Tab-separated table of C-alpha atoms in Angstrom:
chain	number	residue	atom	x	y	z
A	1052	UNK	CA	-19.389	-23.014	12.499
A	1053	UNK	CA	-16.815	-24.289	10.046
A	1054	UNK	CA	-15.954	-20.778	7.412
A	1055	UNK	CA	-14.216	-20.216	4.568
A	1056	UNK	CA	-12.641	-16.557	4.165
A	1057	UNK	CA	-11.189	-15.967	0.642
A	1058	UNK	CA	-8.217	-13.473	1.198
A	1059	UNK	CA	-5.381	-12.926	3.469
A	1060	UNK	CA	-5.859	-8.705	3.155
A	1061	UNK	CA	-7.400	-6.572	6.102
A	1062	UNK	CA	-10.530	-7.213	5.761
A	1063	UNK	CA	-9.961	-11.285	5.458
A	1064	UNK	CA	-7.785	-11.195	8.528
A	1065	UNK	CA	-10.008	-9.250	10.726
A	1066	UNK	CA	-12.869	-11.580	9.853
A	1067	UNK	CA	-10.560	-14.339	10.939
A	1068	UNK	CA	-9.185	-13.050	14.189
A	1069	UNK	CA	-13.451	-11.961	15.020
A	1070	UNK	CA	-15.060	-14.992	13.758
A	1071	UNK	CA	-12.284	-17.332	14.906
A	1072	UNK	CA	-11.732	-15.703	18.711
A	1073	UNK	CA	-15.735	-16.295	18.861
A	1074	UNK	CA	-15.321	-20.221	18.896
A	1075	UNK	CA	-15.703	-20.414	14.960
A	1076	UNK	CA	-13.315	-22.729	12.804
A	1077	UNK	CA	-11.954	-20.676	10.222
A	1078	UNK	CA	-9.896	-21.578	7.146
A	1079	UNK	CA	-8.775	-18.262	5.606
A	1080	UNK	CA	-7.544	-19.323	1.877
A	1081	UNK	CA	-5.226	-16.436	-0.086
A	1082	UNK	CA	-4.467	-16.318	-3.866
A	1083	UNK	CA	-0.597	-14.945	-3.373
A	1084	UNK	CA	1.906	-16.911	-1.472
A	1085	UNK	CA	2.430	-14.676	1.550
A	1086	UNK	CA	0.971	-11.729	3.497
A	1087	UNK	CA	0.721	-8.973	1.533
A	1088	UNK	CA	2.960	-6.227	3.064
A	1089	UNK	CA	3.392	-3.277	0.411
A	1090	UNK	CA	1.440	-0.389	-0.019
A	1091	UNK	CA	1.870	3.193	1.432
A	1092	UNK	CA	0.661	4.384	4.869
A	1093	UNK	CA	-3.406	3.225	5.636
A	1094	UNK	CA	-6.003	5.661	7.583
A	1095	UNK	CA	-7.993	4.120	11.044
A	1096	UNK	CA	-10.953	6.557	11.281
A	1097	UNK	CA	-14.283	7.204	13.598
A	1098	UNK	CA	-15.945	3.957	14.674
A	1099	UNK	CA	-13.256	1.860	12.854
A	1100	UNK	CA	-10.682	2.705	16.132
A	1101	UNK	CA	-13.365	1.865	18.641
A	1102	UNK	CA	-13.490	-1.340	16.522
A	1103	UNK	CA	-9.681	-2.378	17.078
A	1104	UNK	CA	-10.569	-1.296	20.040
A	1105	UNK	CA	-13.344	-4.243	21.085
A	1106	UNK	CA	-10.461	-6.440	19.663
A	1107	UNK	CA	-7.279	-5.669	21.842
A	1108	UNK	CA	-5.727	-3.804	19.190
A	1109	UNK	CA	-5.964	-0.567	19.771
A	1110	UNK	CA	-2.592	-0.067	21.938
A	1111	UNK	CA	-0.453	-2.375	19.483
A	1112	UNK	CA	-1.679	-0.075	16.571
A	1113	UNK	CA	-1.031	3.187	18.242
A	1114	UNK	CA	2.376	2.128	19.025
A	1115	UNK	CA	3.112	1.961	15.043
A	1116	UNK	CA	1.767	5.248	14.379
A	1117	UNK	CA	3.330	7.475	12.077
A	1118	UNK	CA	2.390	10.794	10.499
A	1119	UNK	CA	3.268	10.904	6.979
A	1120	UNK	CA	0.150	12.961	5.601
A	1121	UNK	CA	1.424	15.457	8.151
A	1122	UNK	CA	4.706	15.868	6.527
A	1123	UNK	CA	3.417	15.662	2.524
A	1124	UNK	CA	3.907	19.274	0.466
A	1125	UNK	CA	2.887	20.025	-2.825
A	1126	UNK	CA	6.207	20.973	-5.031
A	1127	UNK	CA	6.793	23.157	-7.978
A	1128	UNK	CA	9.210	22.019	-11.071
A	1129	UNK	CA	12.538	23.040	-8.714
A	1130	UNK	CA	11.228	21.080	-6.164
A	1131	UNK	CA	9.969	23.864	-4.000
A	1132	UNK	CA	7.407	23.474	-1.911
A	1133	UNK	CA	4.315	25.200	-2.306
A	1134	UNK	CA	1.725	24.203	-0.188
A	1135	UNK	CA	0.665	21.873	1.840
A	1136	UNK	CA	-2.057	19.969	2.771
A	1137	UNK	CA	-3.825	21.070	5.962
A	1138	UNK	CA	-4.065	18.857	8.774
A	1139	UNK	CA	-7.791	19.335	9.532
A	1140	UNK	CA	-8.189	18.593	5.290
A	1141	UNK	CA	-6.620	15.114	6.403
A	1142	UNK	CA	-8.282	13.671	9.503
A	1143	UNK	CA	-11.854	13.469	10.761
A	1144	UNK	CA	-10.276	14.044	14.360
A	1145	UNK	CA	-7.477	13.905	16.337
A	1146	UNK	CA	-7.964	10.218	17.307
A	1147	UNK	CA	-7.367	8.880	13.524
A	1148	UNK	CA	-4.474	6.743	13.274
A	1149	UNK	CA	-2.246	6.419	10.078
A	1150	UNK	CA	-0.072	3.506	10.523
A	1151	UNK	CA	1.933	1.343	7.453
A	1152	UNK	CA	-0.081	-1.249	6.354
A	1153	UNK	CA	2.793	-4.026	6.855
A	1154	UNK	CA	2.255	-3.066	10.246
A	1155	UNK	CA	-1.719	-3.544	10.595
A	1156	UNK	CA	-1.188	-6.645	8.878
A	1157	UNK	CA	1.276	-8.255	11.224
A	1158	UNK	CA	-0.403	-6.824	13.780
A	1159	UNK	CA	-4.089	-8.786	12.633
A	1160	UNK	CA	-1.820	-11.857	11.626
A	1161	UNK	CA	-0.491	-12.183	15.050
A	1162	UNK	CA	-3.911	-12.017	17.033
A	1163	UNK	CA	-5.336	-15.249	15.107
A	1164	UNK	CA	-6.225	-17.520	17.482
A	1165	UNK	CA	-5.153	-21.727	16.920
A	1166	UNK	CA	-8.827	-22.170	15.198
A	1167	UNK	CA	-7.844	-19.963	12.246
A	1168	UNK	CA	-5.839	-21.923	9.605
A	1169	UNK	CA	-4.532	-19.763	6.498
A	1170	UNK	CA	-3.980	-21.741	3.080
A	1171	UNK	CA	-1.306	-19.836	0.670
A	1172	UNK	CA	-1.190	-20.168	-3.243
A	1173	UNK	CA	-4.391	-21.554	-3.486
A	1174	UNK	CA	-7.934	-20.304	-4.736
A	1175	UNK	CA	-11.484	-20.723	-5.205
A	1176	UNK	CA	-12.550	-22.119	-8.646
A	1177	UNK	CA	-16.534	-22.994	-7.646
A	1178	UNK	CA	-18.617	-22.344	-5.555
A	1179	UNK	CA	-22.580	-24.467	-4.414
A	1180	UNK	CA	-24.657	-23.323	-2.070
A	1181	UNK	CA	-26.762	-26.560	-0.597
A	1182	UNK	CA	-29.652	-24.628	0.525
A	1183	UNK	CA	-30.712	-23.734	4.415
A	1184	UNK	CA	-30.068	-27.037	5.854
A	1185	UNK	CA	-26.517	-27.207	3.819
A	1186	UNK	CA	-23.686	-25.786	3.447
A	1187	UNK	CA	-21.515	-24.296	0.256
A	1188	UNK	CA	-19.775	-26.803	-1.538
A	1189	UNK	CA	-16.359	-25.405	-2.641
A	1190	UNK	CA	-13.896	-26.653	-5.331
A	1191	UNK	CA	-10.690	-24.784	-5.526
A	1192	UNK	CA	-7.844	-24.024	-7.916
A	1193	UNK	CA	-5.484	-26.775	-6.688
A	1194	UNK	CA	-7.815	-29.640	-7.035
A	1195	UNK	CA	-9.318	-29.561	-2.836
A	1196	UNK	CA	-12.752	-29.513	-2.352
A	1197	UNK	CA	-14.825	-28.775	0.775
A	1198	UNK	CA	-18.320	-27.957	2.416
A	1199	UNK	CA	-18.249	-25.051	4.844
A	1200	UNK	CA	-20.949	-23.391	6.350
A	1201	UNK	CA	-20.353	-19.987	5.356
A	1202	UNK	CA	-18.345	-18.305	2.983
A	1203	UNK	CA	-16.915	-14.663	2.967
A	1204	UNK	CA	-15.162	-13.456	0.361
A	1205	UNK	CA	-12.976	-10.639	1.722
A	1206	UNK	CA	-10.441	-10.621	-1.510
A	1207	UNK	CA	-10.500	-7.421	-2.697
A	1208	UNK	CA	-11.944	-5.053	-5.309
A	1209	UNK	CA	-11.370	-7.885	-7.552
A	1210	UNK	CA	-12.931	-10.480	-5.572
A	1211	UNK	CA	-13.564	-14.166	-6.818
A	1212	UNK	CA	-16.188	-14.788	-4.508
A	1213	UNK	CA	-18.701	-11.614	-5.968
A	1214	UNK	CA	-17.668	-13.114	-9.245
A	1215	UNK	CA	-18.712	-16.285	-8.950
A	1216	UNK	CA	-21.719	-15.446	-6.450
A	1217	UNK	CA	-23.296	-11.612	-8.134
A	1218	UNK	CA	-21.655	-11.848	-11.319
A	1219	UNK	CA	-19.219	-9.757	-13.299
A	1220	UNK	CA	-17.379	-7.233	-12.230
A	1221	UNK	CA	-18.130	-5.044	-14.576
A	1222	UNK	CA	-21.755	-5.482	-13.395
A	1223	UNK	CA	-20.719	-3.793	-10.083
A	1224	UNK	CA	-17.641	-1.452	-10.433
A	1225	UNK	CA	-17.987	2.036	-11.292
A	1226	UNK	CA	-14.530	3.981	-12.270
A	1227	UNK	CA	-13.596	7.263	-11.009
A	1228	UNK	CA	-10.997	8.157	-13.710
A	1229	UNK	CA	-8.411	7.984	-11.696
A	1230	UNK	CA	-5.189	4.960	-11.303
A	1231	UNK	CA	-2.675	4.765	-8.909
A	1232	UNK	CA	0.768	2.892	-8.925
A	1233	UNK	CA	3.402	2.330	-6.411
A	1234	UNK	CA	7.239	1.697	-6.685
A	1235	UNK	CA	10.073	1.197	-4.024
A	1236	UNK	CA	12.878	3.912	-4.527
A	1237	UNK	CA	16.210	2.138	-2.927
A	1238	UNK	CA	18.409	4.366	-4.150
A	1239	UNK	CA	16.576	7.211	-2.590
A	1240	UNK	CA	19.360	9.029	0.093
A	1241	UNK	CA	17.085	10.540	2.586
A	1242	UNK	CA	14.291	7.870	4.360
A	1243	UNK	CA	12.824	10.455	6.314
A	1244	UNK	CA	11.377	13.678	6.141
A	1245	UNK	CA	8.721	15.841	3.922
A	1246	UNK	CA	7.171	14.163	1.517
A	1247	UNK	CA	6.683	15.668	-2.228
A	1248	UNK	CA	4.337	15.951	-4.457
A	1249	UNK	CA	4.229	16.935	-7.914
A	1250	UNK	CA	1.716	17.751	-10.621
A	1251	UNK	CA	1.128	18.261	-14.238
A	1252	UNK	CA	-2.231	18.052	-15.220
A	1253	UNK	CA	-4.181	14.882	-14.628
A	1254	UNK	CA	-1.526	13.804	-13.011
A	1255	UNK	CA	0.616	13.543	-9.803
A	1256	UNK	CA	4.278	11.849	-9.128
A	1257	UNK	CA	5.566	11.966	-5.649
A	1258	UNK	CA	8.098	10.581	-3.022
A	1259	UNK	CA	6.900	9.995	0.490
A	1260	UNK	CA	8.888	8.562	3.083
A	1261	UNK	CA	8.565	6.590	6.056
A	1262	UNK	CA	9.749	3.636	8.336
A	1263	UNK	CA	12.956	3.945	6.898
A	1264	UNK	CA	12.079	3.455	3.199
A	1265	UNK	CA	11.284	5.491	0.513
A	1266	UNK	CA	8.626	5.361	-2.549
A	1267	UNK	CA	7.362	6.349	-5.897
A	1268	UNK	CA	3.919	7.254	-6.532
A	1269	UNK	CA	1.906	7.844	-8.894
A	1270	UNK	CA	-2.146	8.787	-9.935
A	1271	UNK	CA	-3.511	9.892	-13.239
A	1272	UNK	CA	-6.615	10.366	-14.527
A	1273	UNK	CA	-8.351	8.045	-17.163
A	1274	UNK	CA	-10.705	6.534	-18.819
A	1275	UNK	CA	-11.129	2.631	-18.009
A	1276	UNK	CA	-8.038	0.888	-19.315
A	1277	UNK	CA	-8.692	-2.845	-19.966
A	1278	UNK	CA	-5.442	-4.898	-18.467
A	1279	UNK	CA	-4.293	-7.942	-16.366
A	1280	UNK	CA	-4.364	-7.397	-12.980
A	1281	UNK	CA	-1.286	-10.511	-12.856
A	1282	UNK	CA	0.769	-8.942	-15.853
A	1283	UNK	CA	3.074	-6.301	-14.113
A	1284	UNK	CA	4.601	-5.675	-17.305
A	1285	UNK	CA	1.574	-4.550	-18.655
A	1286	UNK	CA	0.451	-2.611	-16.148
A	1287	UNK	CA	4.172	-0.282	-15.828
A	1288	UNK	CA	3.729	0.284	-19.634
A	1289	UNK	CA	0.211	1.727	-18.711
A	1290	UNK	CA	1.718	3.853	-15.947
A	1291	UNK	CA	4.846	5.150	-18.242
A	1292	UNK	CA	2.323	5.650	-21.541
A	1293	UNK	CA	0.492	8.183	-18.987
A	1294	UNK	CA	3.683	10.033	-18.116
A	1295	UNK	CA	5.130	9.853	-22.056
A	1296	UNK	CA	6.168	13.553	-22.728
A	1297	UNK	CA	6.497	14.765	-18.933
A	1298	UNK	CA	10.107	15.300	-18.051
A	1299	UNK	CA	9.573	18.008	-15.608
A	1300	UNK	CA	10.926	17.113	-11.632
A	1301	UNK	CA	12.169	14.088	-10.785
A	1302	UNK	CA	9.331	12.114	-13.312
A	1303	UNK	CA	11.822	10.352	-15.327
A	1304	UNK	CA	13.478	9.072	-12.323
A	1305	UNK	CA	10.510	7.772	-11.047
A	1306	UNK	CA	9.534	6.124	-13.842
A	1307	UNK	CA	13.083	4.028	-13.983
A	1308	UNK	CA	12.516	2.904	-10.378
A	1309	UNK	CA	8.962	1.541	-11.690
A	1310	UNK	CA	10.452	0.151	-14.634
A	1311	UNK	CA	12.974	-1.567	-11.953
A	1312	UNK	CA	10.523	-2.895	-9.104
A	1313	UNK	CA	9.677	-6.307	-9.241
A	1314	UNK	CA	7.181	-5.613	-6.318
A	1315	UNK	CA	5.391	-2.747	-8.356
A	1316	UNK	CA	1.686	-1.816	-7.384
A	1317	UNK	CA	-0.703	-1.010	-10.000
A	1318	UNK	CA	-4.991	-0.235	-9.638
A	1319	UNK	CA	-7.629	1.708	-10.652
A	1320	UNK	CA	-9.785	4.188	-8.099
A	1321	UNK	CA	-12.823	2.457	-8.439
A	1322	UNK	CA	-16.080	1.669	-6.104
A	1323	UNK	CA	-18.131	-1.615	-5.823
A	1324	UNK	CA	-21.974	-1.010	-5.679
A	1325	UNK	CA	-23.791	-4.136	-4.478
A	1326	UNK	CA	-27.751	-3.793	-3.683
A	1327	UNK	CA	-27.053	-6.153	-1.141
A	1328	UNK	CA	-23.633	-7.936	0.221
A	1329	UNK	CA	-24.830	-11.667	0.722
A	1330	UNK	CA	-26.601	-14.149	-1.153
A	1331	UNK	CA	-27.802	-17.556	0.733
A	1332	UNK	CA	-24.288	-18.685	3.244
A	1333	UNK	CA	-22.883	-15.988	0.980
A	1334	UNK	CA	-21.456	-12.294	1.870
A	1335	UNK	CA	-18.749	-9.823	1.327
A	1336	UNK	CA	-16.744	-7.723	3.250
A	1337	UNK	CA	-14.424	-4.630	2.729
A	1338	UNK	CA	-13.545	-4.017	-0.735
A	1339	UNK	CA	-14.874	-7.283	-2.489
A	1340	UNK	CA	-18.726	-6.131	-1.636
A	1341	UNK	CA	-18.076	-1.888	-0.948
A	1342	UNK	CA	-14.881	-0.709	-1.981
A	1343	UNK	CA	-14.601	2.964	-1.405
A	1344	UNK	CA	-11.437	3.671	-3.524
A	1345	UNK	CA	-8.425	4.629	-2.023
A	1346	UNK	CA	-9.541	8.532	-2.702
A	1347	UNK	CA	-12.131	8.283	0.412
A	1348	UNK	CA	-9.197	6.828	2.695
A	1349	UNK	CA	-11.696	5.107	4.320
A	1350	UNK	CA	-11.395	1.460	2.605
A	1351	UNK	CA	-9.270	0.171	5.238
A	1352	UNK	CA	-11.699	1.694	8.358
A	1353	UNK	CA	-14.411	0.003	5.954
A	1354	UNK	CA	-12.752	-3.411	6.260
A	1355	UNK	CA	-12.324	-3.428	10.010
A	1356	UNK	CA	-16.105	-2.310	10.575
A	1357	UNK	CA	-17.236	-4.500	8.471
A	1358	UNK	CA	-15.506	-7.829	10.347
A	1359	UNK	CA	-16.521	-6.383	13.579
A	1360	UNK	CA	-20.121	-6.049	12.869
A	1361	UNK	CA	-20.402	-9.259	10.977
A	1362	UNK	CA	-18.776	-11.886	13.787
A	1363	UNK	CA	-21.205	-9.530	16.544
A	1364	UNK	CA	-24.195	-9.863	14.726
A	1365	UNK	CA	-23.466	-14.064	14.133
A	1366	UNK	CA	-22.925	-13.987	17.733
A	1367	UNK	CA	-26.376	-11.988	18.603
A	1368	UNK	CA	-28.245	-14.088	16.056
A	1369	UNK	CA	-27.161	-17.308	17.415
A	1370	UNK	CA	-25.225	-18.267	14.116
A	1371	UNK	CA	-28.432	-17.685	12.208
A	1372	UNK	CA	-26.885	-16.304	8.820
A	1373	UNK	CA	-29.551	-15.099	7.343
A	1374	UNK	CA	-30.849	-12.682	10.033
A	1375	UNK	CA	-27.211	-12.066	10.773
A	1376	UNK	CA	-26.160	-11.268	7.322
A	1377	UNK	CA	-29.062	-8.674	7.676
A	1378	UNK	CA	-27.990	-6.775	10.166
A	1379	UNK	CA	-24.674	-6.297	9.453
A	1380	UNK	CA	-25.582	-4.605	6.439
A	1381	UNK	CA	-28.259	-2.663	8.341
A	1382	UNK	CA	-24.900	-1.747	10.717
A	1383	UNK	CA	-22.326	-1.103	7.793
A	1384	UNK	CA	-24.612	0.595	4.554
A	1385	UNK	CA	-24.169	4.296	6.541
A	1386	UNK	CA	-20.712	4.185	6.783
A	1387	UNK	CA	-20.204	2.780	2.807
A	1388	UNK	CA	-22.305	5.151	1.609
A	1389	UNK	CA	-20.511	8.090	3.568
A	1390	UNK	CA	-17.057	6.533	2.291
A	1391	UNK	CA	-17.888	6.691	-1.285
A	1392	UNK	CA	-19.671	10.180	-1.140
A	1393	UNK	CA	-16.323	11.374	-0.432
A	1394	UNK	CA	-13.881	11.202	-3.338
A	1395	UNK	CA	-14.758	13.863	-5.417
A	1396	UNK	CA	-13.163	16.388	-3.746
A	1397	UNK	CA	-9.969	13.710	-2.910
A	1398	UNK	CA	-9.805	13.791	-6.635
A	1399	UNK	CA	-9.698	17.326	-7.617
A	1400	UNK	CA	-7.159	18.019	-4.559
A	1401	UNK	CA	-4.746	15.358	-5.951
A	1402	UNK	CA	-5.054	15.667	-9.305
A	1403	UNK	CA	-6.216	18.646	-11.131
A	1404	UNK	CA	-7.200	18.896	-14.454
A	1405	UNK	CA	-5.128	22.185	-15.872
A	1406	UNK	CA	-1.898	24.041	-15.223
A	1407	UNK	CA	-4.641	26.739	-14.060
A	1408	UNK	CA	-6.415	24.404	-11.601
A	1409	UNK	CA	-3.192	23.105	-10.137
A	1410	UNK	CA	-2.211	27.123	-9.588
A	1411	UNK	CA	-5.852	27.736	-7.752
A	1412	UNK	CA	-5.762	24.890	-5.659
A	1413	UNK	CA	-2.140	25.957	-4.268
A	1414	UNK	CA	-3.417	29.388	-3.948
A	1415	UNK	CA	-6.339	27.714	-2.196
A	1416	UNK	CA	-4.134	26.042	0.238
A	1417	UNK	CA	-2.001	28.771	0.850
A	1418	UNK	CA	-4.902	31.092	1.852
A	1419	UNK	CA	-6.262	28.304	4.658
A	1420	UNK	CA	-2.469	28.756	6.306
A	1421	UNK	CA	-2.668	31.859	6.358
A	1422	UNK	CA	-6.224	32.711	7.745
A	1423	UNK	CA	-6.027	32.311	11.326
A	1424	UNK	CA	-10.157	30.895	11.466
A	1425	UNK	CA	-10.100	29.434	7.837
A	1426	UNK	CA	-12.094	26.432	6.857
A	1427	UNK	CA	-12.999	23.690	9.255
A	1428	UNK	CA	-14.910	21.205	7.171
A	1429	UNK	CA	-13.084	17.706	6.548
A	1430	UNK	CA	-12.645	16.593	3.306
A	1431	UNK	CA	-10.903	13.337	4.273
A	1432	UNK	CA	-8.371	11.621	1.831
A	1433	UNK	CA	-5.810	10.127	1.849
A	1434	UNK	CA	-2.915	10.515	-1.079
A	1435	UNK	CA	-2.792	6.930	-2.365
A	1436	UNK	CA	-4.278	4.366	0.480
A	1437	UNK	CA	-4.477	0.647	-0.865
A	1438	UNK	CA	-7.486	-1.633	-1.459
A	1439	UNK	CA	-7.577	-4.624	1.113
């Protein structure tokens, strides 16, 4: 089958490297003009590794392991630490991988096969579907046009593709009050070791390190803040309006390097709720059709699943989309709905509310140290994972 995958993120590459290593022609087309390769550290879980797995993967990826979560403390004003985060409060098992998601990328980039063909700086303006016996007629931003048989659009939370096939956004995002930015921090001395955190209420500013770099980040809580996801000018007076007044730690330094970054990373914590993921030679994968916000940690996991099941089910069906497109949301719908069950409590670890709430969830944390049995329940999150 000839496909069109709209995005060059996790999820669009992993569709690629499935779809295309299954004898499908695949033209992958991608809004930026190169591989997105910011963002901090990205979570592997449960079924997602077996996943990687099925697709040669698996010892590439462990090889880039790191274990940043494992090093991340909580801080006080004199940048003391004061808890941390407790290792069975981070994983689902042992087995979970946390790896930098330049490295996942490359790693999916690399394992395209010759049918895959990826088209930079370019995106879709239209989209037809011809009926059962057709195909989708595509016109794009630069002027191409072309039929394909299916269509996936794998770009994201805000994904083109759900626009122009379900409709508004705003028809399918719900907001979790919480926004989270990103900033490289060159000046930073030491590239290595414990990661910090910091709070004041509603709101966290931290330094983690790894791979021989260092960043800023930042969440806050809000209300929905109307803004261009394209204007990064915009978007670092939204971050440095939410800090106005907070001087405490190292905030104002962190807010310079923001101010500074020309690669600066700005979004919201937000779901997508679809009653279904594909329409006609239509569906979505990862965040475009069930983002889980980056609070679950399980967006990236999400995206991998998702390709996997898709290109096996295609393959099991005998390319017959509409029973295929079926079952791979028969497959996926348990883990989505697990994934976005589980940022409430992601929220109130990172970011609570009060000066009172910040002191009873250290307390909190310090007490499961120090009890030898304490608390064995997961409550997976991740501090700041990125949307595919």
């Amino acid at each position: 089958m000839n496909i069109l995958v709209s995005g060059a993120g996790i999820a669009g590459l992993a569709c690629a490297r499935e779809l295309g290593t299954r004898g499908h022609a695949v033209t992958v087309v991608e809004y930026a003009r190169h591989l997105r390769l910011t963002g901090t550290p990205i979570d592997i879980r449960g079924d997602a590794i077996e996943a990687v797995d099925r697709m040669g993967l698996l010892a590439k990826i462990q090889k880039q392991r790191v274990r940043m979560s494992e090093l991340t403390q909580f801080v006080d004003s004199a940048g003391e630490p004061v808890a941390r985060i407790p290792l069975a409060e981070i994983n689902d098992s042992d087995d979970d991988i946390e790896l930098l998601r330049e490295d996942l990328v490359r790693i999916l980039a690399e394992a395209l096969p010759d049918s895959v063909v990826i088209r930079f700086g370019d995106s879709m303006e239209a989209l037809t579907d011809a009926g059962v016996n057709g195909g989708v007629d595509v016109r794009f931003a630069s002027g191409r046009t072309g039929r394909y048989d299916l269509v996936l659009g794998a770009d994201g939370q805000h994904s083109a593709v759900r626009r122009l096939v379900f409709g508004p956004e705003e028809d399918h995002l719900r907001h979790l009050g919480v926004y989270f930015a990103l900033a490289d921090l060159p000046g930073e001395v030491r590239s290595e070791g414990t990661n910090s955190i910091y709070n004041v209420p509603g709101r966290m500013a931290g330094i983690f390190r790894y791979s021989g770099k260092a960043v800023a980040v930042f969440q806050f809580r809000s209300e929905p803040i109307g803004y261009d996801h394209h204007d990064l000018d915009a978007q670092k007076k939204i971050l440095i309006d939410a800090f106005a007044g907070y001087r405490s730690w190292r905030i104002p330094e962190l807010l310079d390097a923001a101010r500074a970054d020309p690669g600066f990373f700005f979004t919201s914590a937000s779901q997508i709720h679809l009653p279904s993921w594909h329409r006609g030679r239509v569906a979505l994968v990862g965040d475009a059709g069930y983002s889980p916000a980056f609070l679950s940690g399980r967006g990236t996991s999400l995206a991998l699943t998702g390709a996997r099941f898709l290109a096996e089910e295609l393959e099991r069906c005998g390319n017959d989309h509409t029973a295929a497109f079926a079952r791979y949301e028969a497959r996926q719908r348990p883990y989505v709905s697990f994934a976005q069950d589980r940022v409430h409590s992601g929220r109130d670890r990172m970011l609570p509310s009060t000066w009172a709430a910040i002191a009873a969830r250290n307390e909190a944390l310090q007490a499961m140290r120090t009890t030898p049995h304490g608390p064995q329940q997961t409550t997976p999150q991740h501090a700041g994972e990125n949307a595919e």
